[in-house]
Short mmCIF file of C-alpha atoms in Angstrom, two decimals:
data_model
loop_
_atom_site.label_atom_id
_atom_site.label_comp_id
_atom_site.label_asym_id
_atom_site.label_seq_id
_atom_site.Cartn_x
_atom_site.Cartn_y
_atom_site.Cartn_z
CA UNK X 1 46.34 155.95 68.57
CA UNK X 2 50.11 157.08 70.14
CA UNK X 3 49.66 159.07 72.79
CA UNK X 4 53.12 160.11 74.06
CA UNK X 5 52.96 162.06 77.54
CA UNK X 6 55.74 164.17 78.56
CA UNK X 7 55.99 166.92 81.15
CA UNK X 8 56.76 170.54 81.39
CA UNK X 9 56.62 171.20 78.31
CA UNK X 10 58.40 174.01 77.31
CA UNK X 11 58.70 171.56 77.58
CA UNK X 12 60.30 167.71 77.61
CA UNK X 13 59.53 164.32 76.60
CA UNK X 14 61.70 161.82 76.87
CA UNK X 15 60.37 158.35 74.19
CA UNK X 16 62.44 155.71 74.01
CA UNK X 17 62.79 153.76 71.05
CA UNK X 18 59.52 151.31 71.79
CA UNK X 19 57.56 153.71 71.85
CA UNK X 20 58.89 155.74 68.62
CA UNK X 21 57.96 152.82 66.72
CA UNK X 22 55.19 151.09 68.42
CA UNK X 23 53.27 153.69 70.51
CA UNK X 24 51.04 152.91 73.70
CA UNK X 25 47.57 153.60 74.10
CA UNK X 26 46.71 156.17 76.70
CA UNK X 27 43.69 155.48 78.86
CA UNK X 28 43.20 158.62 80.57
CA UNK X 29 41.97 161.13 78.35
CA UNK X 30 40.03 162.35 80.39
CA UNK X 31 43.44 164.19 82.23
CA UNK X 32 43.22 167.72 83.26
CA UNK X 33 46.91 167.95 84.65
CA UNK X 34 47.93 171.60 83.47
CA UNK X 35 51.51 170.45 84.48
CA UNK X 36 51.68 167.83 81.74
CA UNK X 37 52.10 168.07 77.87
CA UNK X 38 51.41 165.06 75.35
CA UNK X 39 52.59 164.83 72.25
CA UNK X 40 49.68 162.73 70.00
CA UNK X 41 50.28 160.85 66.55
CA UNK X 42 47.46 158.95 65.59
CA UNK X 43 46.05 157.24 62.45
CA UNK X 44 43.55 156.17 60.32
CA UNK X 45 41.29 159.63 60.37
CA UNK X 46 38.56 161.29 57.74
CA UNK X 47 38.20 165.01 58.74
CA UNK X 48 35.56 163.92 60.64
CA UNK X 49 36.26 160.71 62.49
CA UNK X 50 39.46 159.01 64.11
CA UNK X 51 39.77 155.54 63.89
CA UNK X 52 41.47 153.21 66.03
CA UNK X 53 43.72 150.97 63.41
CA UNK X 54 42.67 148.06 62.39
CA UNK X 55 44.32 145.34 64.38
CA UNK X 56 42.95 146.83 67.66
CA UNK X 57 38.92 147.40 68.51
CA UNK X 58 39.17 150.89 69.97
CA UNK X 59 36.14 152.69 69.25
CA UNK X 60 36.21 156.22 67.72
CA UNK X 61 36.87 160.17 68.11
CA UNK X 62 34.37 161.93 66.71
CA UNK X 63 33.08 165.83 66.55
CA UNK X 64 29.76 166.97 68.16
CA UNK X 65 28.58 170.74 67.40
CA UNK X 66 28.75 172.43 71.06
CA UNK X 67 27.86 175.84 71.92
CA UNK X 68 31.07 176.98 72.51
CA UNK X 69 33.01 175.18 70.15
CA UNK X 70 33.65 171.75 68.49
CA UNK X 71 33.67 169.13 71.06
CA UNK X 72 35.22 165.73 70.63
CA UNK X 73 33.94 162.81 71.75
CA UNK X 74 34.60 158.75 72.57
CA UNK X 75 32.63 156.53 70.84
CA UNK X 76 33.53 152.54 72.49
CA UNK X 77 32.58 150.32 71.31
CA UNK X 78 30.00 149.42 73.88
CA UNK X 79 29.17 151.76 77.08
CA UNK X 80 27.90 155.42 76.26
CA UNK X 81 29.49 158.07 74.22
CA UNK X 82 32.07 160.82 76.43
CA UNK X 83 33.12 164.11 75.93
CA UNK X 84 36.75 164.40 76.31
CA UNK X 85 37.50 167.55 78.32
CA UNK X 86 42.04 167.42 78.28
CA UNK X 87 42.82 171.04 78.48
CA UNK X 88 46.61 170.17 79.33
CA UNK X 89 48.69 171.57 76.66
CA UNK X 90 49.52 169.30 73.96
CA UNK X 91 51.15 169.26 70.03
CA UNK X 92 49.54 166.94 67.65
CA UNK X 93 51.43 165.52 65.12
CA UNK X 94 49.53 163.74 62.22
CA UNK X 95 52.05 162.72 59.93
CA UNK X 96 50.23 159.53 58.93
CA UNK X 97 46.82 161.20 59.24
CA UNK X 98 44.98 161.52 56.17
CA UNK X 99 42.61 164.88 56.29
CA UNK X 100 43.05 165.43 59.56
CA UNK X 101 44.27 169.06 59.15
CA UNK X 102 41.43 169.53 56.97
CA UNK X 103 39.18 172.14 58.09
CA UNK X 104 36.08 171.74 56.37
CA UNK X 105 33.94 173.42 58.76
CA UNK X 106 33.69 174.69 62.36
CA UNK X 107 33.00 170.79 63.65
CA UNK X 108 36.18 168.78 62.35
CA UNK X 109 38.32 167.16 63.69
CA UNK X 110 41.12 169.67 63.85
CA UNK X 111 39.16 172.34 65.19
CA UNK X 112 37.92 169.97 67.92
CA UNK X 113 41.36 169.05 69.23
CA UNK X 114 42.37 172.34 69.76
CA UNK X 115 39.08 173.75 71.39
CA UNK X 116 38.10 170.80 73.98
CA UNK X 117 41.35 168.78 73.46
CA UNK X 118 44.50 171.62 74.44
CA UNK X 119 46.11 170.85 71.56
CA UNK X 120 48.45 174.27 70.67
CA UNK X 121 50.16 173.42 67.91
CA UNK X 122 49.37 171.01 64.83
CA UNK X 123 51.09 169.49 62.03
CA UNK X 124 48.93 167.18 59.53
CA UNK X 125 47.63 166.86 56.08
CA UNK X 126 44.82 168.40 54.17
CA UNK X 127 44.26 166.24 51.65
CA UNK X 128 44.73 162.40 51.59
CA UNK X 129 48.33 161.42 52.17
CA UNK X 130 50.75 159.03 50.06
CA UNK X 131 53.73 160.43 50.05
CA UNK X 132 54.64 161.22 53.16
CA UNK X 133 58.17 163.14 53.06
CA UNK X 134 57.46 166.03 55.05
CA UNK X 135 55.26 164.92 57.62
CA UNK X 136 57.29 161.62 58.78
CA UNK X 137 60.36 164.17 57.58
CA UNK X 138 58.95 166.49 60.62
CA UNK X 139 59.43 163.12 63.01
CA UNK X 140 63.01 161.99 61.98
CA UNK X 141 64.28 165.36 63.41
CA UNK X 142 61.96 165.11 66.52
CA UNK X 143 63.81 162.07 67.43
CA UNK X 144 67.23 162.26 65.85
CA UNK X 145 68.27 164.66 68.68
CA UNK X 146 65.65 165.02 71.10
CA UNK X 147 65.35 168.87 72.61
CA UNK X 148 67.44 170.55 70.14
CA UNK X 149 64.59 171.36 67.43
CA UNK X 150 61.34 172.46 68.71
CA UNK X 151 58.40 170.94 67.45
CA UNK X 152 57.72 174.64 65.13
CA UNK X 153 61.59 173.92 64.33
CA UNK X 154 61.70 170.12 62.95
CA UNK X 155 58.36 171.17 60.76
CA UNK X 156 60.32 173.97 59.32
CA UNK X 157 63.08 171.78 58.70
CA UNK X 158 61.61 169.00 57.51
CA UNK X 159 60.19 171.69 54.74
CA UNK X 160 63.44 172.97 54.15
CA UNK X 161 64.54 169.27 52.96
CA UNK X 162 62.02 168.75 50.69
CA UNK X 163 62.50 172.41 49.03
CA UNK X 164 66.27 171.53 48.65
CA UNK X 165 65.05 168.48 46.99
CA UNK X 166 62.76 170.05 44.59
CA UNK X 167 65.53 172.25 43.68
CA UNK X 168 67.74 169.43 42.97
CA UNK X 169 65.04 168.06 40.47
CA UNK X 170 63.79 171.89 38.83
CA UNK X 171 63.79 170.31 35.20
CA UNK X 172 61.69 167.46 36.03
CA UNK X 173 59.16 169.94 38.55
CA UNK X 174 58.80 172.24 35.17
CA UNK X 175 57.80 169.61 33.31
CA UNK X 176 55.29 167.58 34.98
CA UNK X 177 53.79 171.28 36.37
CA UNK X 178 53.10 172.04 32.59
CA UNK X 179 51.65 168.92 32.08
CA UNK X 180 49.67 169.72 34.95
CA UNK X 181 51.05 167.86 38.30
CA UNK X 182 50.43 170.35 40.37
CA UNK X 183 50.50 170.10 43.84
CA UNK X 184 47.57 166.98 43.89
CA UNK X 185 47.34 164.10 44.97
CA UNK X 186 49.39 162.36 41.80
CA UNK X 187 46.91 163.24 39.24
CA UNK X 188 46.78 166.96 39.75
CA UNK X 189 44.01 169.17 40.60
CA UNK X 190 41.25 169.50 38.25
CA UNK X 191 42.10 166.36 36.07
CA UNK X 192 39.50 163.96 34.52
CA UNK X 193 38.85 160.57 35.32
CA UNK X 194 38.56 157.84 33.09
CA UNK X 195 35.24 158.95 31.86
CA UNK X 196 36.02 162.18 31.56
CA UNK X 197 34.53 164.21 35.06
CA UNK X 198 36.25 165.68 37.59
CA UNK X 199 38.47 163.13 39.55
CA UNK X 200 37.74 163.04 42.82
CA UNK X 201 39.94 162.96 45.86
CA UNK X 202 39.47 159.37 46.49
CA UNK X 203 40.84 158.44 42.89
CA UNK X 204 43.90 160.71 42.96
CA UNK X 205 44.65 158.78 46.02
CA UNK X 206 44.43 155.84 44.46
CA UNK X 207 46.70 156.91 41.07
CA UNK X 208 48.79 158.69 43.36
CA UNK X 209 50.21 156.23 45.69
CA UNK X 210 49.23 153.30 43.94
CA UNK X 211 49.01 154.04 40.73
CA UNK X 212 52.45 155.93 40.40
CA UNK X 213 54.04 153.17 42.24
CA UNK X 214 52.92 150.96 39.87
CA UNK X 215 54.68 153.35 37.19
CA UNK X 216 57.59 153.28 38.60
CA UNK X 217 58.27 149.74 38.44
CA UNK X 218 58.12 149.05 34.81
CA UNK X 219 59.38 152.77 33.73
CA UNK X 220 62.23 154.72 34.92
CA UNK X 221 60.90 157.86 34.96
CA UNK X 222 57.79 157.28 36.21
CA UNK X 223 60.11 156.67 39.70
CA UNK X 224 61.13 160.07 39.13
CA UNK X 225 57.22 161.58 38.44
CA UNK X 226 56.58 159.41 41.50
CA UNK X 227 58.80 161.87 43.19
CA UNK X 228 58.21 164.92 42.22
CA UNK X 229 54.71 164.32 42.19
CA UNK X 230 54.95 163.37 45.72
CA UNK X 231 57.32 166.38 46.48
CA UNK X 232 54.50 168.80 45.80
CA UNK X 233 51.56 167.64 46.91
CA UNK X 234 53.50 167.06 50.48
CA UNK X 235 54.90 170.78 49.77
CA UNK X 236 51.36 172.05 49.19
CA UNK X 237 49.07 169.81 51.48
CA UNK X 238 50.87 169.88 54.56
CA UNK X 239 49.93 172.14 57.60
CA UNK X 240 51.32 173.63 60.62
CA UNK X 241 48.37 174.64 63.26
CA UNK X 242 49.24 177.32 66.04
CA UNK X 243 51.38 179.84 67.07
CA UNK X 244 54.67 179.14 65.81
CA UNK X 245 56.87 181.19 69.24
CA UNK X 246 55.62 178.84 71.07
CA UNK X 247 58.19 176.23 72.42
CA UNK X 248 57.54 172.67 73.00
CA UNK X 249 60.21 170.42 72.74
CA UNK X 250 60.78 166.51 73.63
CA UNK X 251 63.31 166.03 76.31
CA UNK X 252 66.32 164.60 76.47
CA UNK X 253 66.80 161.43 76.07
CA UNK X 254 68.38 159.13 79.32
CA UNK X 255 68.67 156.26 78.11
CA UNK X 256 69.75 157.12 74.19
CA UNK X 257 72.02 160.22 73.53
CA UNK X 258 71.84 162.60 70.26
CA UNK X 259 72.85 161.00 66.51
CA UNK X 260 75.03 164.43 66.08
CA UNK X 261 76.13 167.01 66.50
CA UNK X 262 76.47 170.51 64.23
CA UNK X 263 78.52 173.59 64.44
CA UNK X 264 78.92 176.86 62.95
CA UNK X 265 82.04 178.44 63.70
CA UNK X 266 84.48 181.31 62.85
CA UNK X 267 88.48 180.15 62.23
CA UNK X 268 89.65 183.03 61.09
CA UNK X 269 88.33 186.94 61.64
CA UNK X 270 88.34 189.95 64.08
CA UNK X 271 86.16 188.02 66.65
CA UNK X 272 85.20 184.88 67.26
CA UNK X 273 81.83 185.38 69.02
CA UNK X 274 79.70 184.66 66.40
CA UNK X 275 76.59 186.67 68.30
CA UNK X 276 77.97 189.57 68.88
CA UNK X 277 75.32 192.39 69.76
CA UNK X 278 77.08 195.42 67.71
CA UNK X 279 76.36 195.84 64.44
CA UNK X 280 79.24 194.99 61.91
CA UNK X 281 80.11 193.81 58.58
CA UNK X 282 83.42 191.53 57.92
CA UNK X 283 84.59 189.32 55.80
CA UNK X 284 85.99 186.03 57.77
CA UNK X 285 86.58 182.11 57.43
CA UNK X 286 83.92 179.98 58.55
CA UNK X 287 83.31 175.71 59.52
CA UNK X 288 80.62 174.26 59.60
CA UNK X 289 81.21 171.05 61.43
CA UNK X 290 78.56 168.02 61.51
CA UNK X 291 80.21 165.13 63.86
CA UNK X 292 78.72 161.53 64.37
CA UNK X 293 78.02 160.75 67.77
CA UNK X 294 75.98 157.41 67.12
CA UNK X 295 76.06 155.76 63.44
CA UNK X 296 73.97 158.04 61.37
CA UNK X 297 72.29 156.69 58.66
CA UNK X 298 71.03 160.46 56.00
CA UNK X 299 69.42 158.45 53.13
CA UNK X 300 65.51 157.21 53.77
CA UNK X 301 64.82 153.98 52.57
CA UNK X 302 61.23 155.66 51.36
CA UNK X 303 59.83 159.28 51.38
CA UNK X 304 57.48 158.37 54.24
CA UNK X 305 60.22 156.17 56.38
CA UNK X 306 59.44 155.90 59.94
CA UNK X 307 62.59 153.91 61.55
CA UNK X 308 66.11 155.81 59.92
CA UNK X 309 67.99 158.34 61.57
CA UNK X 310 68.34 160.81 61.35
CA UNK X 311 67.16 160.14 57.83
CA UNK X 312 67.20 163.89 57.05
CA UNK X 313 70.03 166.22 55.95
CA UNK X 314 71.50 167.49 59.46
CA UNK X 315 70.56 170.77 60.12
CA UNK X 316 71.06 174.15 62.49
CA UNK X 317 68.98 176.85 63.23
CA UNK X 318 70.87 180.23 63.33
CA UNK X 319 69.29 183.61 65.13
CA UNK X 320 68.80 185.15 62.26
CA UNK X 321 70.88 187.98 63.28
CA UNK X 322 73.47 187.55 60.22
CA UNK X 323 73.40 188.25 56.90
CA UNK X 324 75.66 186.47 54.56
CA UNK X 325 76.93 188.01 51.03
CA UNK X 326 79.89 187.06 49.02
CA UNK X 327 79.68 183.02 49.80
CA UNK X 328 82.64 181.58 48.93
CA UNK X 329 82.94 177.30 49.84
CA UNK X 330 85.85 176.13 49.95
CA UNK X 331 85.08 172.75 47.69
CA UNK X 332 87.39 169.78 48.60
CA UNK X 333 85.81 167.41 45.96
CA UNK X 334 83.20 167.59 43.49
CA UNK X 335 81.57 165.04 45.44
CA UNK X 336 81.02 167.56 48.57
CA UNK X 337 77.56 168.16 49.23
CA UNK X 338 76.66 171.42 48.73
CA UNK X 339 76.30 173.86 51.63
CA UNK X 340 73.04 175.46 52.31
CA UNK X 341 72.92 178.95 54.55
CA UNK X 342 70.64 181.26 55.61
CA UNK X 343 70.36 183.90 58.20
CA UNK X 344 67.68 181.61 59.38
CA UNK X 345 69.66 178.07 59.37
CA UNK X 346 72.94 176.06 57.80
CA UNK X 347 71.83 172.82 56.01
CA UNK X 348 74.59 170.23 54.90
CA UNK X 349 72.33 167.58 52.67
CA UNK X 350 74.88 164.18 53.05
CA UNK X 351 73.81 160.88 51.95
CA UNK X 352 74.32 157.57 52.66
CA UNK X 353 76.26 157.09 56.75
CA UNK X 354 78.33 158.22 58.77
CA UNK X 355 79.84 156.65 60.94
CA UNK X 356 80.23 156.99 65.03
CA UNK X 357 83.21 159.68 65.90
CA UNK X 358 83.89 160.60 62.28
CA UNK X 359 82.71 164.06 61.19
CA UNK X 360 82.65 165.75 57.96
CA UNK X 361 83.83 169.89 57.94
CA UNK X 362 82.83 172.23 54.96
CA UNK X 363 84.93 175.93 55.04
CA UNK X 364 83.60 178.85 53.80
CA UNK X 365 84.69 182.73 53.16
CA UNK X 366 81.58 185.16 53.63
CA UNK X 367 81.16 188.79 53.80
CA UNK X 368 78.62 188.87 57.57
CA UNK X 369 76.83 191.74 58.33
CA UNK X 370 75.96 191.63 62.14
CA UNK X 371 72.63 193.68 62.81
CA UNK X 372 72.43 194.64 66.40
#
């Protein structure tokens, strides 16, 4: 279990890169500090157990029915069962989790976290995971630049990457959705098994991450059904628990600074405060500006990779306060990634690196309407 504690939250964490990778187990869960926020990724989980992994002989979380709620409690593995009582505010990422976000009933394990456990906001799977994009997705812009996305934030744009990477592959979505991929775990909901019932969720598991992989070695394009496949069951079995507004953030980072850095600016228009409160529409010539500040590496070496960075196509979150009509990019080179905006956020998808102190600028012409 990684139990990451960081304070204030609203709130800051500073992890350095020991525990991003490794994780520490946290002793004191039993902690009532109401000045103190954790931030919890843990593993090995059925919707109604947690599991300490394998290597280490931790015991188990499990749910008891209590009268007010779902309570969760410590099971060592010697001594007498606990209720954990932690009503410090925490987020609980459980990108590797399988089922933890599944509610199944008023005593699971999600429910239990958030009534006895202070856990306000919660990002895990429903069903169980293989693919892994968009939850591990959610982590590589947690720690690329620590602060700058909240943890509501790096879910949403960790989603955002995978639906630009759907789009990128529409012809291969339509056809293995009419062959009926679906959103399953590899073998789509509602298909048979072998003897012809209903397939349970433990064998699209298995044909799903295993069984596709498999695929994929001997046939081209069962790398790219792997994909997809993958792609929409992350899109469609992924959860975000709690109220989106509110704001927890890791801190920055002392020892390690921010992979990059992205801008949005006007070059050439009536004003160049692009937050203006009056309403207004203009036409104008925008940058959008991504600069290297350490070696950043876009391109996962797998869906579910846990050590790249960023390892997701930079992105920034706009106000929302701008409308943009009449897009124009100013294309350099067929090979420029194409330019993704929103009122919402600017995405620039790059590949492969980039490296420290270089920066790559994409210009654009766009009517902006300005609502006050």
């Amino acid at each position: 279990c990684v139990c990451v504690c960081f304070r204030n939250v609203r709130h800051t964490c500073n992890l350095d890169s020991s525990v991003q990778q490794h994780g520490i187990l946290v002793s004191d869960c039993q902690s009532s500090d109401a000045s103190e926020c954790r931030l919890l990724c843990c593993w090995l989980t059925t919707a109604l157990a947690l599991y300490s992994p394998r290597r280490f002989k931790g015991g188990q979380f499990r749910v008891r029915a209590g009268d007010a709620g779902p309570q969760l409690v410590a099971k060592p593995l010697d001594g007498p069962t606990l209720d954990v009582c932690s009503p410090n505010p925490k987020v609980y990422s459980a990108a590797g989790n399988c089922l933890m976000a599944h509610v199944n009933g008023p005593d699971c394990m999600a429910l239990a976290w958030m009534h006895s456990c202070g856990v306000r906001q919660m990002l895990g799977y429903t069903k169980p995971t293989w693919f892994g994009f968009l939850g591990w997705g959610a982590h590589r812009y947690l720690f690329a630049n620590p602060g700058r996305l909240t943890f509501t934030e790096c879910y949403f744009a960790s989603m955002q990457a995978l639906l630009l990477r759907l789009e990128e592959v529409q012809a291969d979505v339509r056809r293995i959705g009419s062959a009926g991929g679906g959103g399953s775990s590899g073998g789509g909901c509602g298909s048979k098994g072998e003897s012809g019932g209903a397939t349970d969720d433990a064998e699209l598991y298995r044909r799903g991450g295993a069984g596709l992989g498999r695929a994929a070695a001997t046939n081209p394009m069962g790398e790219v059904e792997h994909r997809v496949r993958g792609l929409l069951f992350d899109r469609e079995a992924t959860v975000f628990y709690g109220d989106p507004a509110w704001v927890a953030r890791l801190a920055k980072s002392q020892q390690d600074g921010d992979y990059y850095t992205m801008d949005l600016r006007p070059i050439v228009g009536p004003s160049s405060d692009t937050n203006a409160s009056a309403a207004s529409t203009t036409e104008a010539l925008f940058e959008v500006v991504v600069c290297a500040i350490r070696t950043c590496t876009w391109t996962p070496t797998c869906p579910d990779d846990k050590v790249t960075l960023p390892g997701r196509p930079p992105l920034l979150m706009l106000d929302g306060s701008r409308k943009w009509t009449n897009v124009r990019v100013h294309q350099e080179s067929q090979d420029q990634p194409r330019l993704v905006l929103t009122p919402l956020f600017a995405m620039l998808p790059l590949t492969g690196q980039l490296q420290a102190g270089h920066s790559v600028t994409h210009r654009f012409t766009a009517t902006v309407e300005t609502r006050a």
